Coordinates of C-alpha atoms in Angstrom, one line a residue:
M1 CA -61.6 -23.6 55.7
A2 CA -61.8 -25.6 59.0
L3 CA -59.6 -26.0 62.0
T4 CA -58.7 -29.4 60.6
D5 CA -57.1 -27.8 57.5
Y6 CA -53.7 -28.1 59.1
V7 CA -50.6 -26.4 57.8
T8 CA -46.9 -27.0 58.3
L9 CA -45.3 -24.3 60.5
G10 CA -42.5 -22.5 58.6
R11 CA -39.8 -24.7 57.1
S12 CA -40.7 -27.6 59.4
G13 CA -42.8 -30.7 59.6
L14 CA -44.9 -29.5 62.5
R15 CA -48.6 -29.5 61.6
V16 CA -50.7 -26.9 63.3
S17 CA -54.3 -25.7 63.0
P18 CA -54.9 -22.4 61.0
F19 CA -56.0 -20.8 64.2
C20 CA -54.0 -21.0 67.4
L21 CA -55.7 -20.7 70.8
G22 CA -54.1 -17.9 72.8
A23 CA -54.1 -18.6 76.5
M24 CA -53.0 -15.2 77.9
T25 CA -56.4 -14.8 79.6
F26 CA -56.5 -18.2 81.2
G27 CA -56.9 -17.5 84.9
D28 CA -58.1 -14.3 86.6
D29 CA -54.9 -13.6 88.5
W30 CA -54.5 -10.3 86.8
G31 CA -57.9 -9.1 87.9
W32 CA -59.5 -10.1 84.5
G33 CA -59.6 -13.2 82.4
S34 CA -61.3 -16.6 82.4
S35 CA -61.9 -18.8 85.4
V36 CA -60.3 -22.2 85.5
A37 CA -63.6 -23.9 84.6
E38 CA -64.2 -21.5 81.7
S39 CA -60.6 -21.9 80.4
E40 CA -61.0 -25.7 80.4
T41 CA -64.3 -25.4 78.5
I42 CA -62.7 -23.2 75.9
I43 CA -59.7 -25.6 75.5
A44 CA -62.1 -28.6 75.2
R45 CA -64.2 -26.9 72.5
F46 CA -61.2 -25.8 70.6
M47 CA -59.9 -29.4 70.5
E48 CA -63.3 -30.7 69.7
R49 CA -63.4 -28.6 66.6
G50 CA -60.0 -29.9 65.6
G51 CA -57.7 -27.2 66.9
N52 CA -54.3 -28.6 68.0
F53 CA -52.2 -25.4 68.7
I54 CA -52.2 -23.6 72.0
D55 CA -50.0 -20.6 72.8
T56 CA -49.1 -19.4 76.3
A57 CA -46.1 -17.9 78.2
N58 CA -44.4 -18.4 81.6
V59 CA -45.6 -15.0 82.8
Y60 CA -49.2 -15.2 81.6
T61 CA -51.5 -14.8 84.7
K62 CA -48.4 -15.2 86.9
G63 CA -47.8 -18.7 85.6
H64 CA -51.4 -19.8 86.1
S65 CA -52.1 -20.1 82.4
E66 CA -49.5 -22.8 82.0
Q67 CA -50.8 -24.5 85.1
I68 CA -54.3 -24.6 83.7
I69 CA -53.1 -26.1 80.5
G70 CA -51.0 -28.6 82.4
D71 CA -53.9 -29.7 84.5
F72 CA -56.2 -30.2 81.5
I73 CA -53.7 -31.5 79.0
G74 CA -50.3 -32.3 80.4
R75 CA -51.4 -35.0 82.9
D76 CA -53.4 -36.7 80.2
R77 CA -50.9 -38.4 77.9
A78 CA -53.5 -39.1 75.2
R79 CA -54.4 -35.4 75.0
R80 CA -50.8 -34.3 75.4
D81 CA -49.6 -36.2 72.4
R82 CA -52.3 -34.7 70.1
I83 CA -51.7 -31.1 71.1
V84 CA -49.0 -28.6 70.1
I85 CA -48.1 -26.6 73.2
A86 CA -46.1 -23.4 72.6
T87 CA -44.8 -21.3 75.5
K88 CA -42.3 -18.6 76.0
F89 CA -39.3 -17.6 78.1
F90 CA -38.0 -14.0 78.8
G91 CA -40.5 -12.7 81.2
N92 CA -39.4 -12.4 84.9
L93 CA -41.6 -13.7 87.7
Y94 CA -39.1 -12.8 90.5
E95 CA -38.8 -9.2 91.7
G96 CA -35.3 -8.0 91.9
D97 CA -33.7 -11.1 90.3
P98 CA -31.6 -10.0 87.3
N99 CA -31.4 -13.6 86.0
G100 CA -35.1 -14.3 86.5
G101 CA -35.8 -13.2 83.0
G102 CA -34.2 -12.4 79.7
A103 CA -32.5 -14.7 77.2
G104 CA -29.3 -15.7 78.9
R105 CA -28.4 -19.4 79.3
K106 CA -29.1 -19.4 83.0
A107 CA -32.5 -17.7 82.6
I108 CA -33.6 -19.9 79.7
A109 CA -32.7 -23.2 81.5
A110 CA -34.5 -22.2 84.7
A111 CA -37.6 -20.9 82.8
C112 CA -37.8 -24.1 80.8
E113 CA -37.8 -26.3 83.9
Q114 CA -40.4 -24.2 85.5
S115 CA -42.7 -24.2 82.5
L116 CA -42.3 -28.0 82.1
R117 CA -43.4 -28.4 85.8
R118 CA -46.4 -26.1 85.4
L119 CA -47.4 -27.7 82.1
Q120 CA -46.9 -31.2 83.6
T121 CA -45.1 -32.4 80.5
D122 CA -41.5 -33.5 79.7
Y123 CA -41.3 -31.5 76.5
I124 CA -42.4 -28.2 74.9
D125 CA -43.5 -28.4 71.3
L126 CA -42.5 -24.8 70.4
Y127 CA -40.4 -22.7 72.7
W128 CA -40.5 -19.0 71.9
M129 CA -38.2 -16.2 72.9
H130 CA -40.9 -13.7 74.1
S131 CA -38.9 -10.6 73.1
W132 CA -35.3 -9.6 72.2
D133 CA -32.8 -9.4 75.1
K134 CA -30.4 -6.7 74.0
F135 CA -28.1 -7.5 76.9
T136 CA -27.4 -11.1 75.8
P137 CA -25.3 -12.2 72.8
I138 CA -27.6 -13.9 70.3
D139 CA -25.2 -16.8 69.9
E140 CA -25.6 -17.6 73.6
T141 CA -29.4 -17.6 73.3
M142 CA -29.3 -19.8 70.2
R143 CA -26.8 -22.3 71.6
A144 CA -28.9 -22.6 74.8
L145 CA -32.0 -23.3 72.8
D146 CA -30.2 -25.8 70.7
D147 CA -29.1 -27.6 73.9
L148 CA -32.7 -27.8 75.0
V149 CA -33.8 -29.3 71.7
R150 CA -30.9 -31.8 71.8
A151 CA -31.9 -32.7 75.4
G152 CA -35.5 -33.4 74.2
K153 CA -37.0 -30.6 76.4
A154 CA -38.1 -28.6 73.3
R155 CA -39.0 -29.8 69.8
Y156 CA -38.9 -26.5 67.9
I157 CA -37.9 -22.9 68.6
G158 CA -39.2 -19.5 67.4
F159 CA -38.8 -15.8 68.1
S160 CA -41.5 -13.2 69.1
D161 CA -41.4 -9.4 69.1
T162 CA -37.8 -9.1 67.8
P163 CA -36.4 -6.8 65.1
A164 CA -36.0 -8.4 61.7
W165 CA -32.2 -7.8 61.6
K166 CA -31.7 -9.7 64.9
V167 CA -33.9 -12.6 63.8
A168 CA -32.0 -12.8 60.5
Q169 CA -28.7 -12.8 62.5
A170 CA -29.9 -15.6 64.8
Q171 CA -31.1 -17.7 61.9
T172 CA -27.9 -17.3 59.9
L173 CA -25.8 -18.2 63.0
A174 CA -27.9 -21.3 63.5
Q175 CA -27.5 -22.4 59.9
L176 CA -23.8 -21.8 59.8
R177 CA -23.1 -23.6 63.1
G178 CA -25.5 -26.5 62.6
W179 CA -27.7 -25.4 65.5
T180 CA -31.5 -25.8 65.7
P181 CA -33.0 -23.2 63.3
L182 CA -36.0 -21.0 64.0
I183 CA -39.2 -22.2 62.4
A184 CA -41.7 -19.4 63.4
L185 CA -42.1 -15.7 64.1
Q186 CA -44.8 -14.3 66.5
I187 CA -45.6 -10.7 65.8
E188 CA -48.5 -8.3 66.2
Y189 CA -50.4 -8.1 63.0
S190 CA -53.8 -6.7 62.1
L191 CA -55.6 -4.2 59.9
I192 CA -54.6 -1.5 62.4
E193 CA -50.9 -2.7 62.8
R194 CA -49.4 -3.4 59.4
T195 CA -46.0 -1.9 59.7
V196 CA -44.6 -5.5 60.0
E197 CA -45.0 -5.7 56.2
G198 CA -41.9 -3.5 55.8
E199 CA -39.3 -5.8 57.2
L200 CA -40.6 -8.7 59.3
I201 CA -43.0 -10.3 56.9
P202 CA -40.6 -10.3 53.9
M203 CA -37.9 -11.6 56.2
A204 CA -40.1 -14.5 57.4
L205 CA -40.9 -15.4 53.8
E206 CA -37.2 -15.4 52.9
L207 CA -36.0 -17.4 55.9
G208 CA -38.8 -19.9 56.0
L209 CA -40.5 -18.7 59.2
G210 CA -44.2 -19.4 59.7
V211 CA -45.9 -16.2 61.1
T212 CA -48.3 -16.5 64.0
P213 CA -49.9 -13.1 64.4
W214 CA -51.0 -11.9 67.9
S215 CA -53.7 -9.4 68.6
P216 CA -55.3 -9.7 65.1
L217 CA -58.3 -7.7 66.4
R218 CA -56.0 -5.1 68.0
S219 CA -57.2 -5.8 71.6
G220 CA -60.8 -5.7 70.4
V221 CA -60.6 -2.5 68.4
L222 CA -61.7 -4.5 65.3
S223 CA -64.2 -6.6 67.1
G224 CA -67.2 -4.5 65.9
K225 CA -67.9 -3.4 69.5
Y226 CA -66.7 0.1 68.9
T227 CA -68.3 2.6 66.5
R228 CA -68.3 6.3 65.8
E229 CA -71.7 6.5 67.4
N230 CA -70.9 4.8 70.7
A231 CA -67.3 6.0 71.0
K232 CA -68.1 8.2 74.0
T233 CA -70.4 5.8 75.8
V234 CA -68.9 2.3 75.5
K235 CA -66.2 1.5 78.1
A236 CA -63.1 -0.2 76.6
D237 CA -62.2 -3.4 78.4
R238 CA -58.5 -2.7 78.1
G239 CA -58.6 1.1 78.5
E240 CA -56.0 3.1 76.6
R241 CA -54.8 0.1 74.7
V242 CA -58.1 0.3 72.8
T243 CA -59.0 4.0 73.0
Q244 CA -55.7 5.3 71.7
F245 CA -56.3 3.6 68.4
L246 CA -59.9 4.8 67.9
D247 CA -59.0 7.5 65.4
E248 CA -60.4 8.4 62.0
R249 CA -58.3 5.7 60.2
A250 CA -59.6 3.0 62.6
Y251 CA -63.2 4.2 62.1
A252 CA -62.9 4.1 58.4
I253 CA -61.6 0.5 58.6
L254 CA -64.4 -0.4 61.0
D255 CA -67.0 1.0 58.7
Q256 CA -65.6 -1.0 55.8
L257 CA -65.5 -4.2 57.9
A258 CA -69.2 -3.7 58.8
R259 CA -70.1 -3.3 55.1
I260 CA -68.2 -6.4 54.1
A261 CA -69.5 -8.4 57.1
A262 CA -73.1 -7.6 56.1
V263 CA -72.5 -9.0 52.6
H264 CA -71.0 -12.2 54.0
H265 CA -73.7 -12.5 56.8
T266 CA -71.0 -12.5 59.5
T267 CA -69.3 -10.2 62.0
S268 CA -66.7 -7.5 61.6
A269 CA -64.4 -9.6 63.8
A270 CA -64.7 -12.6 61.5
I271 CA -63.8 -10.4 58.5
A272 CA -60.8 -8.9 60.3
L273 CA -59.5 -12.4 61.3
A274 CA -60.0 -13.8 57.8
W275 CA -58.0 -10.9 56.4
V276 CA -55.0 -11.6 58.7
Q277 CA -55.1 -15.3 58.0
S278 CA -55.0 -14.7 54.2
R279 CA -51.8 -12.7 54.4
P280 CA -48.5 -13.9 52.9
A281 CA -46.3 -15.9 55.4
V282 CA -49.1 -16.2 57.9
A283 CA -49.5 -19.8 59.1
S284 CA -51.7 -19.8 62.2
T285 CA -53.4 -16.7 63.7
I286 CA -53.6 -16.5 67.5
I287 CA -57.1 -15.9 68.7
G288 CA -58.0 -15.1 72.3
A289 CA -61.2 -15.8 74.1
R290 CA -62.3 -15.2 77.7
R291 CA -65.7 -16.8 77.1
L292 CA -66.9 -19.8 75.1
D293 CA -69.1 -17.6 72.9
Q294 CA -66.1 -15.4 72.0
L295 CA -64.3 -18.5 70.8
E296 CA -67.2 -19.5 68.6
Q297 CA -67.4 -16.0 67.2
N298 CA -63.7 -16.0 66.3
L299 CA -63.9 -19.4 64.8
A300 CA -66.6 -18.1 62.4
A301 CA -63.8 -16.5 60.5
L302 CA -62.9 -19.9 59.1
D303 CA -66.2 -19.8 57.1
V304 CA -65.3 -16.5 55.4
A305 CA -63.9 -16.4 51.9
L306 CA -62.9 -12.8 51.1
T307 CA -63.1 -11.7 47.5
P308 CA -60.3 -9.7 45.8
A309 CA -62.5 -6.7 46.0
D310 CA -63.0 -7.1 49.8
I311 CA -59.3 -7.4 50.3
A312 CA -58.5 -4.4 48.1
A313 CA -61.0 -2.2 50.0
L314 CA -59.6 -3.2 53.4
E315 CA -55.9 -2.7 52.3
K316 CA -56.5 0.7 50.8
L317 CA -58.0 2.0 54.0
S318 CA -55.4 0.3 56.3
A319 CA -52.3 1.0 54.2
P320 CA -49.4 1.7 56.6
T321 CA -46.5 4.1 56.3
L322 CA -43.4 2.0 56.1
N323 CA -39.8 2.8 56.8
F324 CA -37.2 3.5 54.1
P325 CA -36.3 1.9 51.8
F326 CA -39.7 0.3 51.3
N327 CA -41.2 3.0 49.0
F328 CA -37.9 3.7 47.3
L329 CA -37.6 0.0 46.3
K330 CA -40.9 0.2 44.5
S331 CA -39.1 2.1 41.7
A332 CA -36.2 -0.4 41.5
A333 CA -37.7 -2.4 38.7
M334 CA -37.9 0.7 36.5
F335 CA -34.1 1.2 36.4
M336 CA -33.3 -2.5 36.8
H337 CA -35.5 -3.9 34.0
A338 CA -36.1 -0.8 31.9
G339 CA -39.6 -1.8 30.6
A340 CA -39.0 -5.6 30.5
T341 CA -41.3 -8.1 32.3
V342 CA -39.5 -10.5 34.7
N343 CA -41.2 -13.2 36.7
G344 CA -44.5 -11.8 35.7
E345 CA -43.7 -8.4 37.0
T346 CA -43.9 -5.5 34.6
S347 CA -41.7 -2.4 34.7
T348 CA -42.0 1.1 33.3
V349 CA -39.3 2.6 31.1
W350 CA -36.8 4.7 33.0
P351 CA -37.2 8.3 31.8
L352 CA -33.4 8.8 32.0
L353 CA -32.7 5.7 29.9
P354 CA -30.3 6.3 27.0
K355 CA -32.3 6.1 23.7
T356 CA -29.6 5.4 21.2
D357 CA -26.1 3.8 21.2
A358 CA -24.7 7.2 20.7
E359 CA -26.0 8.2 24.2
R360 CA -24.3 5.3 25.9
Y361 CA -20.8 5.8 27.1

């Protein structure tokens, strides 16, 4: 696979590269991150390799991330027309202002204008709701987003970090009322965080949403930097966000990643990224990089072709505990098909099945 093996995002005609460049670390305004020069070098290299999908948000590095992208891409029309820029609303940049964030019409309209200014463009390719706003009716949010699309200020819309039932409600409302539908879902997804497989991934498949996973390396937990041996001596760049997940389950996954990486002559990070990108519903995985060499290391995952044995070994160790009714539904075929094979899926015979006509009432 290469960055130029583009895919359509969800049920849309938008073509994006299989890896998306995450821009959360563009700018050092939070006390860590990439300098402006380094950020521009990373963007240039990503585009040079064929990447055309960049993801940011209005609140990343206090708005500086969008400004850096705007300076490098937005003011250059030739670059702007070739790149897919995704950004988000919801985050609040104004202390004490109740309408400075969230998903109400006023907040969305203001956030969009501010992002367009920082990005130095007159349209956003993919406009995300960063998280669910429980205080705003979802029909207000969807209608406001539809208005932005009709006004030409956004091309497509998607949701990030929102419960499956709320995403489904929003998509159903849009379809029934003829509003702009969602085309994508941005969620955390990695070998450490697989609980999205219970509701969010099946929903995305059913509703035609392309999944763009964030934190596929779990903030660096799966990068290969941390091992059982150095756990007490290596300082985690993101502190507790990393250390709280360095448990026995994580170390077992890390050990397996190292074994598979050795066979493929690559890194643990590349194997972890290749696994995420191979998952059902996943369209484009968001990769972050604070340095150019980190970008190159992450892009190495495109050269990895995992075997069924590799995938099985990783999935066995990382299997999540999912909410009801996930496990219960595994037995549904038994008393639905009673031993028959349907759509290639076999079923066992239900032990309580009547054996003769005389036993059936």
